[in-house]
CSV table of C-alpha atoms and ligand atoms in Angstrom, one decimal:
chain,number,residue,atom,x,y,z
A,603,UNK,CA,0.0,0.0,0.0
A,604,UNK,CA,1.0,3.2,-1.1
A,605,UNK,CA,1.8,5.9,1.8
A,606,UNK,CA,0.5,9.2,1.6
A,607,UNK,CA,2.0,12.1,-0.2
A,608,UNK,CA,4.5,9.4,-1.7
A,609,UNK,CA,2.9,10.8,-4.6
A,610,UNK,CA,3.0,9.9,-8.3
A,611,UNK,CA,2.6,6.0,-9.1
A,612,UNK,CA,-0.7,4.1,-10.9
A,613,UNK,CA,-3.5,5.8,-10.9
A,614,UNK,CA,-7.2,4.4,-12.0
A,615,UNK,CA,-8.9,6.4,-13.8
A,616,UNK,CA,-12.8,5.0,-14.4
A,617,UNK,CA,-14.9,6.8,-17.0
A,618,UNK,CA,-11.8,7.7,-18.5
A,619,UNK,CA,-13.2,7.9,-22.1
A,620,UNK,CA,-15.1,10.8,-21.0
A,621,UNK,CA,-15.1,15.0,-21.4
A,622,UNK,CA,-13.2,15.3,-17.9
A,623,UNK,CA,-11.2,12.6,-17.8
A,624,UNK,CA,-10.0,13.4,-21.3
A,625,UNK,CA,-9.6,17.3,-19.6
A,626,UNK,CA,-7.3,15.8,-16.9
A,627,UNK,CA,-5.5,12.8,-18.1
A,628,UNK,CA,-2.4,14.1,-20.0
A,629,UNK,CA,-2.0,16.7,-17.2
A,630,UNK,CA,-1.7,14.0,-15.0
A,631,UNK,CA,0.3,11.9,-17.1
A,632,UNK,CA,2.2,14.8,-17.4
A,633,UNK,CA,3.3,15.7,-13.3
A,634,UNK,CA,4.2,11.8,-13.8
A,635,UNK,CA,1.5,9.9,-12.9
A,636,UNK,CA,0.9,6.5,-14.5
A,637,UNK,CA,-2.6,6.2,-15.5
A,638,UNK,CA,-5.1,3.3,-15.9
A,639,UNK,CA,-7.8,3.9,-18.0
A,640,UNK,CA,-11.0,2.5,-17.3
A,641,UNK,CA,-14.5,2.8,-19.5
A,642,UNK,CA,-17.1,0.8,-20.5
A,643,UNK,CA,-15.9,1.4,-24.5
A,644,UNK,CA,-12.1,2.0,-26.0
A,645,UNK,CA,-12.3,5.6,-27.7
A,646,UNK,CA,-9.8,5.8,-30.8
A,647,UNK,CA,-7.4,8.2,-29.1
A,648,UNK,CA,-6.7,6.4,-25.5
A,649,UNK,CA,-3.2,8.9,-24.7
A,650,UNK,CA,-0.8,6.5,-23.8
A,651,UNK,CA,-2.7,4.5,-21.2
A,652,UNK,CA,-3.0,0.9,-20.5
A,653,UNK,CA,-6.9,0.5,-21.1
A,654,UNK,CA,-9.6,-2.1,-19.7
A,655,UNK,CA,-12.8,-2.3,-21.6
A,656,UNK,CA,-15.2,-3.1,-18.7
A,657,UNK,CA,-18.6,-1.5,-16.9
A,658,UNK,CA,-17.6,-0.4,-13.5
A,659,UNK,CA,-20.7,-2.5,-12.4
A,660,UNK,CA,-18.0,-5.8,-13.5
A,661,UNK,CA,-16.7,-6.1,-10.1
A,662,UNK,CA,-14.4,-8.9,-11.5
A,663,UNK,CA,-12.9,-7.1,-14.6
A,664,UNK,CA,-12.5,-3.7,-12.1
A,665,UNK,CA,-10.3,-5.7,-9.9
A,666,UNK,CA,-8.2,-7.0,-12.9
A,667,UNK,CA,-7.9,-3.4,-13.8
A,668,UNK,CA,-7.0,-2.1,-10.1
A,669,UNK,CA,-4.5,-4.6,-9.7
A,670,UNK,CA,-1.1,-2.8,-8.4
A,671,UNK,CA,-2.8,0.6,-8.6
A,672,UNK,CA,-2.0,3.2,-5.5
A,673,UNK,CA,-5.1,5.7,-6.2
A,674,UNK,CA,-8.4,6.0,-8.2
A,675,UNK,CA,-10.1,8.5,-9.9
A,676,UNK,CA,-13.6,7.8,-10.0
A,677,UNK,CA,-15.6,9.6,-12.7
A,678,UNK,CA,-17.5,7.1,-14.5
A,679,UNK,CA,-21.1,7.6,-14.5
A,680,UNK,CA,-24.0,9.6,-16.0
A,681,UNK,CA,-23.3,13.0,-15.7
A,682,UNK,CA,-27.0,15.2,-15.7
A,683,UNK,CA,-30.5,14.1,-14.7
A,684,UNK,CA,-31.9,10.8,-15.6
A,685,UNK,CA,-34.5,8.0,-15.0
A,686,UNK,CA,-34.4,6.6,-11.7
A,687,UNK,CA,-33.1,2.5,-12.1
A,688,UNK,CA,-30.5,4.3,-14.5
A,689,UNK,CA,-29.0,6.3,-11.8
A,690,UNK,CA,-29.3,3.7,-9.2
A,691,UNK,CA,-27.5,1.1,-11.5
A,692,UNK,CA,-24.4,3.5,-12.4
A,693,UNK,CA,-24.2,6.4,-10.2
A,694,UNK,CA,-25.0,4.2,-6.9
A,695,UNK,CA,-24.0,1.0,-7.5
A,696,UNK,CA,-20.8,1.6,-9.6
A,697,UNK,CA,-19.4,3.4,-7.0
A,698,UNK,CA,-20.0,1.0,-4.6
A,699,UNK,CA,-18.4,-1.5,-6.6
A,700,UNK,CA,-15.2,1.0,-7.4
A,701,UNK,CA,-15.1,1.4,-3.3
A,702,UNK,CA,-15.4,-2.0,-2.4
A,703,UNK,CA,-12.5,-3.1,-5.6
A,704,UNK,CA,-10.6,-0.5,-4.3
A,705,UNK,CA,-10.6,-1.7,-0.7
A,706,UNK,CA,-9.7,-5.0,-1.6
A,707,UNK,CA,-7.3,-4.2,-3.6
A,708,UNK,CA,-5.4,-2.7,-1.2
A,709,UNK,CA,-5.6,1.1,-2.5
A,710,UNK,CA,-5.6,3.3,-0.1
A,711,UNK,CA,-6.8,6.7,-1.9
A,712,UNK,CA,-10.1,7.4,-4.0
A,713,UNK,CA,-11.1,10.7,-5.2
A,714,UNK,CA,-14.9,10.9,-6.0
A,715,UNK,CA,-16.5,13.0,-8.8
A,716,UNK,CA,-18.9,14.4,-6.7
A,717,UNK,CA,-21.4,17.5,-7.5
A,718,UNK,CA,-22.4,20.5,-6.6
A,719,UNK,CA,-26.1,19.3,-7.3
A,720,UNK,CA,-25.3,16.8,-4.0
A,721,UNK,CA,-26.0,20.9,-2.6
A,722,UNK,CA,-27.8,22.0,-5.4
A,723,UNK,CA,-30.8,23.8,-3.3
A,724,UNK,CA,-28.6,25.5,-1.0
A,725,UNK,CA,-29.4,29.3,-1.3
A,726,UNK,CA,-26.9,31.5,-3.3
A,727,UNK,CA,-25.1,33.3,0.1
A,728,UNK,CA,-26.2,37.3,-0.1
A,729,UNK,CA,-22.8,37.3,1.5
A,730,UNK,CA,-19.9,34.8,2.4
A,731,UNK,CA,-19.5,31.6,0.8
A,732,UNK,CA,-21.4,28.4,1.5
A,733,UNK,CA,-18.4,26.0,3.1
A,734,UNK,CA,-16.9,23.3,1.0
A,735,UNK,CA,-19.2,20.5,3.4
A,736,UNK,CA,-22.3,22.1,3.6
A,737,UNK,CA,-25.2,19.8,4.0
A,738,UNK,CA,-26.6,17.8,1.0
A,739,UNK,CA,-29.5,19.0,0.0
A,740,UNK,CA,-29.9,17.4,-3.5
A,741,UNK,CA,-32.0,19.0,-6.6
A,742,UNK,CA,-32.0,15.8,-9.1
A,743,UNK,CA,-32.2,12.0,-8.8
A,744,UNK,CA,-28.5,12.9,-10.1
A,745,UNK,CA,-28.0,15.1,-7.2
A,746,UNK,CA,-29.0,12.2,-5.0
A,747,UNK,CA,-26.5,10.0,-6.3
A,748,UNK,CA,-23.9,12.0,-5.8
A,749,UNK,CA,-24.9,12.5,-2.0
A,750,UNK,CA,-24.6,8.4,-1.7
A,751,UNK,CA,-21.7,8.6,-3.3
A,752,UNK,CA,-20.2,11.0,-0.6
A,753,UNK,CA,-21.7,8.9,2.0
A,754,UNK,CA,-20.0,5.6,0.4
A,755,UNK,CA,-17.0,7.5,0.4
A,756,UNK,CA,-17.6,8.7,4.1
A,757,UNK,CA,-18.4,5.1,5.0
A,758,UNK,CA,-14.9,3.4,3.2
A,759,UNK,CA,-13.3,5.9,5.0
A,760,UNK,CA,-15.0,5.6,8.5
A,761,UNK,CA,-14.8,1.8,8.3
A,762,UNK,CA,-11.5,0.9,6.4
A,763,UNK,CA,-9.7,4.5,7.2
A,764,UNK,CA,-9.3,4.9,3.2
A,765,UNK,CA,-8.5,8.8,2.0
A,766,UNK,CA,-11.0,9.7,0.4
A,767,UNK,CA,-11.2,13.1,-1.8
A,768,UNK,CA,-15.0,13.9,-2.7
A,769,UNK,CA,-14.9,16.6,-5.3
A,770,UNK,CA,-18.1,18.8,-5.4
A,771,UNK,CA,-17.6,20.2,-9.4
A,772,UNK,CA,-19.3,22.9,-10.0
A,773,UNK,CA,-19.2,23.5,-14.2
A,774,UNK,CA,-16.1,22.4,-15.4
A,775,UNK,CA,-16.0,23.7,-18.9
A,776,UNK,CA,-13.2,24.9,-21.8
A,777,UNK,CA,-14.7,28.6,-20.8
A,778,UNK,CA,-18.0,30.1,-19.0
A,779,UNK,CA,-21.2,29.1,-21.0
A,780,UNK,CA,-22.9,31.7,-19.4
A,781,UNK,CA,-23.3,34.1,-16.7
A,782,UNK,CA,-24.2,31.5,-13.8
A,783,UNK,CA,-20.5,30.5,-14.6
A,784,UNK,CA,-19.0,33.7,-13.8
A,785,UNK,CA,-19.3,32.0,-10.0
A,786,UNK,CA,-19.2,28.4,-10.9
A,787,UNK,CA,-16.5,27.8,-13.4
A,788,UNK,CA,-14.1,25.0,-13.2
A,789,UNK,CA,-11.0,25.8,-16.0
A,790,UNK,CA,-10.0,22.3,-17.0
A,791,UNK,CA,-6.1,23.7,-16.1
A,792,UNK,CA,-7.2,24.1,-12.2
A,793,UNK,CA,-9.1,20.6,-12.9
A,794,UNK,CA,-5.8,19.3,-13.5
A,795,UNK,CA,-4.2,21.0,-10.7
A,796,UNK,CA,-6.8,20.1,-8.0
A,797,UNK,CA,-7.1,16.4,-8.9
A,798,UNK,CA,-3.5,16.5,-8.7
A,799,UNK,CA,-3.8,17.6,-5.4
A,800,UNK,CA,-5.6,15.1,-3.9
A,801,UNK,CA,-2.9,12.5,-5.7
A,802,UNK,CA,0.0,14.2,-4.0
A,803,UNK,CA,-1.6,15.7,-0.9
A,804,UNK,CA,0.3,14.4,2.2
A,805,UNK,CA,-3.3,16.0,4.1
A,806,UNK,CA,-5.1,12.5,4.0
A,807,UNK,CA,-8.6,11.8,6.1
A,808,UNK,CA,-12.3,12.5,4.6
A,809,UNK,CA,-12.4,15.9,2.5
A,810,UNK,CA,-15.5,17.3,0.7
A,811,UNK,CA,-13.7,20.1,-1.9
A,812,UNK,CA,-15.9,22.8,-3.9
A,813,UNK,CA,-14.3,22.0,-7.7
A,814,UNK,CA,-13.9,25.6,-8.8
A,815,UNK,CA,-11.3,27.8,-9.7
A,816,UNK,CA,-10.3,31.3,-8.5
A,817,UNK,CA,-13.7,32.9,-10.1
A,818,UNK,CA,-14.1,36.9,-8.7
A,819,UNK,CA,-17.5,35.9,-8.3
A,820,UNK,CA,-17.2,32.6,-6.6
A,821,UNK,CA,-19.7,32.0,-3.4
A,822,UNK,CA,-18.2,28.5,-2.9
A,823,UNK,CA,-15.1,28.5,-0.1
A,824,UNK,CA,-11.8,27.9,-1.1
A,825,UNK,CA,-10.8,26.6,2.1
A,826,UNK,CA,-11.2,23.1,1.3
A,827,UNK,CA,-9.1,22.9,-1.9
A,828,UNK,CA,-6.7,25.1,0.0
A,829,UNK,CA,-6.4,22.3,2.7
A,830,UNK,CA,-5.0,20.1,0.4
A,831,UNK,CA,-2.4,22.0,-1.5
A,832,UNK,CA,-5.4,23.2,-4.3
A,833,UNK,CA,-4.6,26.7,-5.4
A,834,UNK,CA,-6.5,27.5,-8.2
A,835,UNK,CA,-4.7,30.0,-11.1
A,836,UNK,CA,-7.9,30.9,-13.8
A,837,UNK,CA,-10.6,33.2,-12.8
A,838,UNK,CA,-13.7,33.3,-15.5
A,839,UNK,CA,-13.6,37.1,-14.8
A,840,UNK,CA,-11.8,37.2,-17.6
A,841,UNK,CA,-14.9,36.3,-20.1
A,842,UNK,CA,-17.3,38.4,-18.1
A,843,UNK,CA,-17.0,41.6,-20.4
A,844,UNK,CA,-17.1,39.3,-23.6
A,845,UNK,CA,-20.0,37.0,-22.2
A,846,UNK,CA,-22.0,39.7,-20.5
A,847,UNK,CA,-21.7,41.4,-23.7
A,848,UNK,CA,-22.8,38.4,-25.3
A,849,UNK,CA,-26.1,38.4,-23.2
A,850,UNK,CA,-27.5,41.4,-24.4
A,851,UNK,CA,-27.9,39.7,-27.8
A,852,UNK,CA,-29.1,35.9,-26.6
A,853,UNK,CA,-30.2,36.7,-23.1
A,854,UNK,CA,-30.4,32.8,-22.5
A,855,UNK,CA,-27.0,33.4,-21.2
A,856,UNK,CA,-27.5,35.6,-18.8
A,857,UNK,CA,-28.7,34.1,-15.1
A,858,UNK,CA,-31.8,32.6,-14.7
A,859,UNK,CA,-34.2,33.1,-11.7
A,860,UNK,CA,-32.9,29.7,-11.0
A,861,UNK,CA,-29.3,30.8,-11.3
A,862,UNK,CA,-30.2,33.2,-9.1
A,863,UNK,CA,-31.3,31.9,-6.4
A,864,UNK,CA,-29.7,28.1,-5.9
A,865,UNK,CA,-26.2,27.4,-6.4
A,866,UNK,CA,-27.6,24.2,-8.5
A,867,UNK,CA,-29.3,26.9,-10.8
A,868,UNK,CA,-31.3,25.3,-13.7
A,869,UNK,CA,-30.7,21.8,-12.3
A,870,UNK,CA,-33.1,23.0,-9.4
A,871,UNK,CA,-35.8,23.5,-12.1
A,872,UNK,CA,-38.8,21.4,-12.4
A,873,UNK,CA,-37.1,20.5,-16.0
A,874,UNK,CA,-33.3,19.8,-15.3
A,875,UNK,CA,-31.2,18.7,-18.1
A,876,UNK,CA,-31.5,15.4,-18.7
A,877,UNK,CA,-28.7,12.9,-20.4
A,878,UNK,CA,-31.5,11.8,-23.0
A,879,UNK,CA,-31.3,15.6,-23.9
A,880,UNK,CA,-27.3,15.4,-25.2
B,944,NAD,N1,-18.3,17.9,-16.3
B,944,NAD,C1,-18.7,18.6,-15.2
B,944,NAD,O1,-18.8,19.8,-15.2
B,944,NAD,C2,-19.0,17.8,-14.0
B,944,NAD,C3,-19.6,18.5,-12.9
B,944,NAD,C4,-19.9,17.8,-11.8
B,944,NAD,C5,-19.6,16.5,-11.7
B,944,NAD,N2,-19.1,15.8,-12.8
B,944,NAD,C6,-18.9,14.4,-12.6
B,944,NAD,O2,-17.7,14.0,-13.2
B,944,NAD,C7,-17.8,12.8,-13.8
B,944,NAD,C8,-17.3,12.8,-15.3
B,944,NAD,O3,-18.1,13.8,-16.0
B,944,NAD,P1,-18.0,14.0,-17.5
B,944,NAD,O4,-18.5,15.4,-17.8
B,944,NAD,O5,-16.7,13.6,-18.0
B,944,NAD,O6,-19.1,12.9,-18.1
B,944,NAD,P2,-19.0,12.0,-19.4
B,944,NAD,O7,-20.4,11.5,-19.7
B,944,NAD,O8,-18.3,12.8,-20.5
B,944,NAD,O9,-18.0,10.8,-19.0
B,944,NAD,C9,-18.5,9.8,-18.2
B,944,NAD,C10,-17.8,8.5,-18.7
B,944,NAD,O10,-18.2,7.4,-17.8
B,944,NAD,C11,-18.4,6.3,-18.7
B,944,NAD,N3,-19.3,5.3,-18.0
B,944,NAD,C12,-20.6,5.5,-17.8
B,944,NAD,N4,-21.1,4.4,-17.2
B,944,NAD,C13,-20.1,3.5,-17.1
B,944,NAD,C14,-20.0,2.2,-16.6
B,944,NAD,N5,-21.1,1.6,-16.1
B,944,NAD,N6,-18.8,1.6,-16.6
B,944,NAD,C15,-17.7,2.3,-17.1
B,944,NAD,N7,-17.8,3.5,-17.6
B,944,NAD,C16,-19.0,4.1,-17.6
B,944,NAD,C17,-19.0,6.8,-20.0
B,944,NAD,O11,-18.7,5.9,-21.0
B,944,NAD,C18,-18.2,8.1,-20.1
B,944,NAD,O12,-17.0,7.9,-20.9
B,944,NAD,C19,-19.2,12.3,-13.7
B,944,NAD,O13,-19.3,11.4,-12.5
B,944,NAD,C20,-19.9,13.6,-13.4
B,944,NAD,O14,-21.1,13.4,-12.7
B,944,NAD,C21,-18.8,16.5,-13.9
């Protein structure tokens, strides 16, 4: 078992053939990690990785793939709202399965792709910043998967004393989409640099993290990210003048009454966006 802070070695990385994981892989690879890639297909372009074909659901072909790994990255799953047994399946059971692999296996790290939607109905603060482990309050069936998979990560930790990084992302994106993410932007640089973090932090234990870089107009604390070595560089004040210009002509950028109020914005609404939908 790999000790803490030791740092760089073999990394799983499940739903690896996805938009973040493609974000953060060759960043990783390049601080000099070695990384596993795990998904349920094999895209064309795999960067350099050793690559198992499997569900994360196949406990047996997961622990072929964790075999003589120190960490995991755990970002397989389905990423917006969907129907229930759908969720369940992937979002709930998968990461039970990664967990329990995990544990067997002998690794003693996991970060979690968690969400801020596990928090999505907590009220925009009119001042201060809502703290990095506020209370769940889900606003999706999605939302509510990713508050079991914080408890599952608070339980593996609790019971087998496993370091466990749950990473509440907020919208992790190439730039703002629109004004909601003048506050919520994730820059997939400073998603590099925090997962990073929690491969090389020496701060192990239970953290929940707000996923979000250095945004002017952030209300989510730093002080969790901080705690772990996180330290954000891009802030999307820098497209605020562009995309606020942008708004005047296609006002569907500009915040919602949603946006304004919940820190889940539009996932709070009685018609969240739905994977069927992309
Ligand atoms: N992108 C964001 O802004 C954001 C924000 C908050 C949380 N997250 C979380 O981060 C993770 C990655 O998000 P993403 O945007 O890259 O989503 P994505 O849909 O692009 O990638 C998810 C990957 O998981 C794989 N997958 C799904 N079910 C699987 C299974 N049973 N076995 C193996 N692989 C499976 C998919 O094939 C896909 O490649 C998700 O858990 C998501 O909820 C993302």
């Amino acid at each position: 078992m790999t000790k803490l802070g030791s740092g760089r070695g073999r990394v799983a990385v499940t739903g690896a053939a996805g938009s973040l994981a493609r974000d953060i892989i060759p960043g990783l690879q390049a601080s000099g990690h070695t990384v596993i890639g795990i998904d349920r297909f094999t895209p064309e372009e795999t960067s350099g990785t050793e690559w198992f074909e499997c569900s994360i659901n196949d406990r047996a072909a997961l622990a072929r793939a964790f075999e003589g790994c120190d960490a995991v990255i755990h970002l397989a799953g389905i990423p917006l709202e969907a129907d229930w047994d759908a969720i369940m399946t992937t979002n709930i059971d998968g990461t039970q399965a990664v967990l329990e692999t995990a544990w067997k296996a002998g690794i003693q790290r996991v970060v979690l792709a968690s969400s801020i939607h596990a928090a999505g109905y907590v009220e925009i603060p009119d001042d201060g910043v809502v703290p990095d482990d506020v209370t769940v309050r889900p606003n999706t069936f999605y939302g509510a998967s990713k508050a079991a998979l914080e408890a599952l990560g608070r339980l593996y930790h609790d019971r087998h004393g496993m370091d466990m990084y749950c990473l509440r992302i907020a919208s992790r994106f190439a730039r703002p989409q629109g004004e909601r993410m003048l506050s919520t932007w994730l820059s997939p640089n400073d998603a590099v640099r925090l997962f990073d973090a929690c491969l090389t932090t020496q701060n192990g234990g239970f953290h929940t993290i707000w996923g979000v870089s250095a945004n002017t107009r952030s209300y989510l604390s730093a002080s969790g990210g901080e705690a772990i070595g996180y330290h954000p560089q891009d802030n999307a004040e820098d497209f605020a003048a562009e995309l606020l210009e942008a708004g005047r002509r296609d006002p569907s950028l500009l915040a919602s009454e949603w946006d304004e109020k919940y820190i889940g914005g539009v996932f709070c609404s009685p018609a969240p966006p739905r994977i069927d939908d992309h």
